[in-house]
């Protein structure tokens, strides 16, 4: 019974990590898959979501209000960035890299100027355990898993069941053809970028109670999201799931058995092998 | 007339490079020396990125490898002066690693963005492992790499003990590296690389083994990066894990992009400009300087898309158009031999 | 920010003005007096940007406050103190560059600063070669014995030796130890384990170390939950510390296990919120220290920097470092490196934490204080002050 509890907890830990990775990576995957832009400021969009929650708390608002506001705030910000900078750089991947890196530096410093350099905290929105047949697990983590599932379902719905989604998929396949078919590709890119940014912001807001909130915190999330997206394959949503599954479960499983550093290094090596043998990602579109 | 125009920037550049230490103080001379080392590092990236068309997001791994080997030898070897051994290993080890990676990846048709990602992962592994390994100093790094010296066996050791000596020595080394790269790039090998960069499939249809050639270029690039790492270890006397890191890898990409990708000299220009700019601005804006740098990168993208050198070159040659058949770093009139 | 820039430029001009005044007075004075009119230049090298900026900013403010105090009292043996401020960007590469700048261009006599051990090693490489005194104010793993480098930060014997017996008496005898993957946590863990076992306690599992930016500690929490120790001794640092402690709290483990640490202070507690409640920490200084000297320090500091909310032991170490450096220069009477080296041992200073002094082993005798975080605002209340503990150093780096 004792062992079973540990295994179950570990499984749920892995599942939570996978869910978290999906949340973090979904925005990057969508932007990369549809527009072909590697947004090096993705980590900053993520942490801006956390800072929205912090700001909401500072203004006396409830944590859930902050979480609801985050995708809106970051989505609008993403839209502005797209109009102001990204829009001019499509089909120029080098320039997008440079510009988004510069942007990430700028955002980091702006966060620092507004919120200060110290770590920030806000009240936990949902503290406590969910107990089923004597087995307890933090309820917020269960909530994260549900939220992640919801995000996946919404994304799938949008991409495969709506008009908007059809247009997006058309653009992903062949942007010139789509444009010739009178799809406003420029407007679609804007919406996609804003949507991806909003997802990143939502992820950051949801993760606030579990992470350190500081201006520099965004970078490590960029690295993680990057990883998941590349492993899983670009251009199809299922890829994010696959990538998150591999990275999340593998790392959790390994770190239970061996030292964390070795586990992380091993996951990186496995990643190399996977990319080498299946460069298109683990899952085909 | 255009002969003069071609040579003029070189002459001016040489004059400036040679004369600067006589004008500015020791500190700035040293700063420039560091910029030169970073310039060689950037050069190694430009070879791969500008001329083979493959972006290495983890170039710092080879830099760090070179630096650490020198520092380790300095710490462990006492029977003889390990200076030459240090440089040799600093060039060999990254070559072996790059050769291995190239073989593993290029031959399996892993290229483009996937290759870039793997190079990124490699650098992350290095940083992770080195930070954890106590014998390699862990997060504290390794102290005690000696300053620049040229040991003549059985005779004496020539020490570069002033900032000026170090600078002129590094200037000579930088020029040598630049000439070497120029030679590589203009050689038949380099021309084929250009072709591969343009259209890999077509080059293969001509009978060139692109995987083999890319691996060779990658090896040269890594060797040069390792060499610059060794130079850095001697220059600073201290190595630590951030030398392997993602941030440093990104920094060098920025330098090449700002200077002008695919121009070779742009690598030096970018390294010097960005590092001097940082030092200069941080003097005035203690905290906000980083904000200015970020804005500068964004501005570079919009106003200097070919980098500083690329933009300057275009402006320079636009003043009087070059006669047909000249201009640009590669003389396309030469026909490459088929390479096995 | 603007204040700091103005201040720094003002200091520069003040220095030039004094230099000019000194220059004009050259003609009529003997050389000894002439030399003594030069301001004492002290380099302040800390992280104003990058991951350590969270500590560096307050360190800078404390240095500037110390500078004001020193000059208000007449300077160093009649010479004004001038600070030259540089940002090491949390990157040892840059630390080397800036140290060289401070020594070669600004010609500082003493450098005070550096946060991480890597930074200390980097800066120390330069200062040792260029024969400039370097004062390191951050708590670290001990063992750094290089001539010309003096430490005003705590080392493991000061942070741990009184702490562990107290924990065993008041919290429990079973320990679980985890930390960040580098020297300070590993060396400290050795000391903790030795003390625990000597007193009949037990470390219930092998120590665990985590690389930087480990985002998810749920596996560790799971293992701790299974082992059910009385004490979770955390040697994680910076943002990893905050992430872990938040997740530890979220899993509800604080009900059965008490968190004790030497890596959490006011800055980390501010980022923990309610996750910080109940954590016991050991440092050489806490802001809530209720002594007249500390009150005097905080009042003066807050008057000069009204927006600064929190002073932690690293910042106080910096403040002490500047003062101790100034006292050593005054004692030596000259900036000669050898003379300064001889002047440091024995220097006593009435620090906010209490009276401290420099021992012969180039480290400082500092206080050992335990505090507990009592609310979600990161307030650390003192539980016990063990007084001054001399530093015990075994050189290994």
PDB file of C-alpha atoms in Angstrom, chain B residues 26-28 30-31 34 38 128 131-132 134 137 139-141 143-144 147 163 232 235-238 240 242-243 248 251 275 278-279 282-290, chain C residues 1 4-5 8-9 48-49 60 85-87 89 91-93 96-98 100-101 104-105 117-118 120-122 125 129 141 144 146 181-183 186-187 211-212 396-397:
ATOM      1  CA  UNK B  26      45.953  50.233 -20.956  1.00  0.00           C
ATOM      2  CA  UNK B  27      42.419  49.436 -19.946  1.00  0.00           C
ATOM      3  CA  UNK B  28      40.943  50.083 -23.394  1.00  0.00           C
ATOM      4  CA  UNK B  30      42.896  45.237 -22.882  1.00  0.00           C
ATOM      5  CA  UNK B  31      39.223  45.650 -23.707  1.00  0.00           C
ATOM      6  CA  UNK B  34      39.203  40.757 -25.396  1.00  0.00           C
ATOM      7  CA  UNK B  38      35.612  37.260 -29.162  1.00  0.00           C
ATOM      8  CA  UNK B 128      25.026  20.945 -17.083  1.00  0.00           C
ATOM      9  CA  UNK B 131      28.568  22.679 -13.466  1.00  0.00           C
ATOM     10  CA  UNK B 132      28.101  19.418 -11.642  1.00  0.00           C
ATOM     11  CA  UNK B 134      33.674  18.802  -8.922  1.00  0.00           C
ATOM     12  CA  UNK B 137      35.607  23.068 -10.645  1.00  0.00           C
ATOM     13  CA  UNK B 139      30.066  26.169 -10.664  1.00  0.00           C
ATOM     14  CA  UNK B 140      33.158  27.786  -9.171  1.00  0.00           C
ATOM     15  CA  UNK B 141      35.248  27.258 -12.240  1.00  0.00           C
ATOM     16  CA  UNK B 143      41.555  29.305 -11.586  1.00  0.00           C
ATOM     17  CA  UNK B 144      45.130  29.645 -12.540  1.00  0.00           C
ATOM     18  CA  UNK B 147      48.883  34.611 -19.027  1.00  0.00           C
ATOM     19  CA  UNK B 163      48.631  45.050 -22.348  1.00  0.00           C
ATOM     20  CA  UNK B 232      40.469  33.466 -23.608  1.00  0.00           C
ATOM     21  CA  UNK B 235      43.772  36.152 -21.357  1.00  0.00           C
ATOM     22  CA  UNK B 236      41.537  36.028 -18.313  1.00  0.00           C
ATOM     23  CA  UNK B 237      43.137  33.367 -16.126  1.00  0.00           C
ATOM     24  CA  UNK B 238      39.757  31.957 -15.130  1.00  0.00           C
ATOM     25  CA  UNK B 240      33.667  28.844 -15.474  1.00  0.00           C
ATOM     26  CA  UNK B 242      28.859  30.176 -18.343  1.00  0.00           C
ATOM     27  CA  UNK B 243      31.570  29.945 -21.039  1.00  0.00           C
ATOM     28  CA  UNK B 248      27.172  33.101 -24.588  1.00  0.00           C
ATOM     29  CA  UNK B 251      25.778  36.483 -27.733  1.00  0.00           C
ATOM     30  CA  UNK B 275      31.257  44.737 -26.612  1.00  0.00           C
ATOM     31  CA  UNK B 278      28.049  47.577 -23.846  1.00  0.00           C
ATOM     32  CA  UNK B 279      31.070  48.839 -21.934  1.00  0.00           C
ATOM     33  CA  UNK B 282      26.951  50.768 -18.981  1.00  0.00           C
ATOM     34  CA  UNK B 283      29.265  53.554 -17.891  1.00  0.00           C
ATOM     35  CA  UNK B 284      26.420  56.003 -18.175  1.00  0.00           C
ATOM     36  CA  UNK B 285      23.297  53.985 -17.508  1.00  0.00           C
ATOM     37  CA  UNK B 286      24.054  51.632 -14.659  1.00  0.00           C
ATOM     38  CA  UNK B 287      20.913  49.554 -15.066  1.00  0.00           C
ATOM     39  CA  UNK B 288      19.119  50.865 -18.129  1.00  0.00           C
ATOM     40  CA  UNK B 289      22.023  50.061 -20.444  1.00  0.00           C
ATOM     41  CA  UNK B 290      20.607  46.606 -21.015  1.00  0.00           C
TER      42      UNK B 290
ATOM     43  CA  UNK C   1      17.892  54.836 -10.448  1.00  0.00           C
ATOM     44  CA  UNK C   4      22.300  56.599  -8.151  1.00  0.00           C
ATOM     45  CA  UNK C   5      23.539  57.975 -11.439  1.00  0.00           C
ATOM     46  CA  UNK C   8      27.902  58.536  -8.895  1.00  0.00           C
ATOM     47  CA  UNK C   9      28.612  61.388 -11.259  1.00  0.00           C
ATOM     48  CA  UNK C  48      23.181  45.248 -11.132  1.00  0.00           C
ATOM     49  CA  UNK C  49      21.748  43.204 -13.997  1.00  0.00           C
ATOM     50  CA  UNK C  60      24.958  48.784  -3.934  1.00  0.00           C
ATOM     51  CA  UNK C  85      30.529  51.504  -9.217  1.00  0.00           C
ATOM     52  CA  UNK C  86      30.593  48.711 -11.800  1.00  0.00           C
ATOM     53  CA  UNK C  87      28.094  46.067 -12.858  1.00  0.00           C
ATOM     54  CA  UNK C  89      26.139  41.439 -14.989  1.00  0.00           C
ATOM     55  CA  UNK C  91      28.634  36.872 -15.389  1.00  0.00           C
ATOM     56  CA  UNK C  92      32.168  35.991 -14.213  1.00  0.00           C
ATOM     57  CA  UNK C  93      33.534  36.946 -17.664  1.00  0.00           C
ATOM     58  CA  UNK C  96      37.009  39.965 -14.762  1.00  0.00           C
ATOM     59  CA  UNK C  97      36.624  42.778 -17.273  1.00  0.00           C
ATOM     60  CA  UNK C  98      35.194  45.199 -14.716  1.00  0.00           C
ATOM     61  CA  UNK C 100      40.482  45.120 -14.539  1.00  0.00           C
ATOM     62  CA  UNK C 101      38.713  48.366 -15.375  1.00  0.00           C
ATOM     63  CA  UNK C 104      43.752  49.822 -14.319  1.00  0.00           C
ATOM     64  CA  UNK C 105      41.591  52.711 -15.362  1.00  0.00           C
ATOM     65  CA  UNK C 117      31.683  31.948  -5.597  1.00  0.00           C
ATOM     66  CA  UNK C 118      32.442  31.849  -9.305  1.00  0.00           C
ATOM     67  CA  UNK C 120      34.668  35.782  -6.329  1.00  0.00           C
ATOM     68  CA  UNK C 121      37.104  33.425  -8.001  1.00  0.00           C
ATOM     69  CA  UNK C 122      37.014  35.447 -11.203  1.00  0.00           C
ATOM     70  CA  UNK C 125      42.164  36.142 -10.080  1.00  0.00           C
ATOM     71  CA  UNK C 129      47.588  39.423  -9.986  1.00  0.00           C
ATOM     72  CA  UNK C 141      31.530  27.566   1.553  1.00  0.00           C
ATOM     73  CA  UNK C 144      39.250  30.410  -0.049  1.00  0.00           C
ATOM     74  CA  UNK C 146      44.363  33.901  -1.140  1.00  0.00           C
ATOM     75  CA  UNK C 181      24.339  21.342  -7.293  1.00  0.00           C
ATOM     76  CA  UNK C 182      27.579  23.141  -6.502  1.00  0.00           C
ATOM     77  CA  UNK C 183      30.204  23.668  -3.819  1.00  0.00           C
ATOM     78  CA  UNK C 186      27.824  20.337  -0.754  1.00  0.00           C
ATOM     79  CA  UNK C 187      30.333  21.683   1.751  1.00  0.00           C
ATOM     80  CA  UNK C 211      21.030  21.759 -11.179  1.00  0.00           C
ATOM     81  CA  UNK C 212      20.046  25.371 -11.722  1.00  0.00           C
ATOM     82  CA  UNK C 396      40.989  24.124  -0.125  1.00  0.00           C
ATOM     83  CA  UNK C 397      40.472  26.590  -2.926  1.00  0.00           C
TER      84      UNK C 397
END
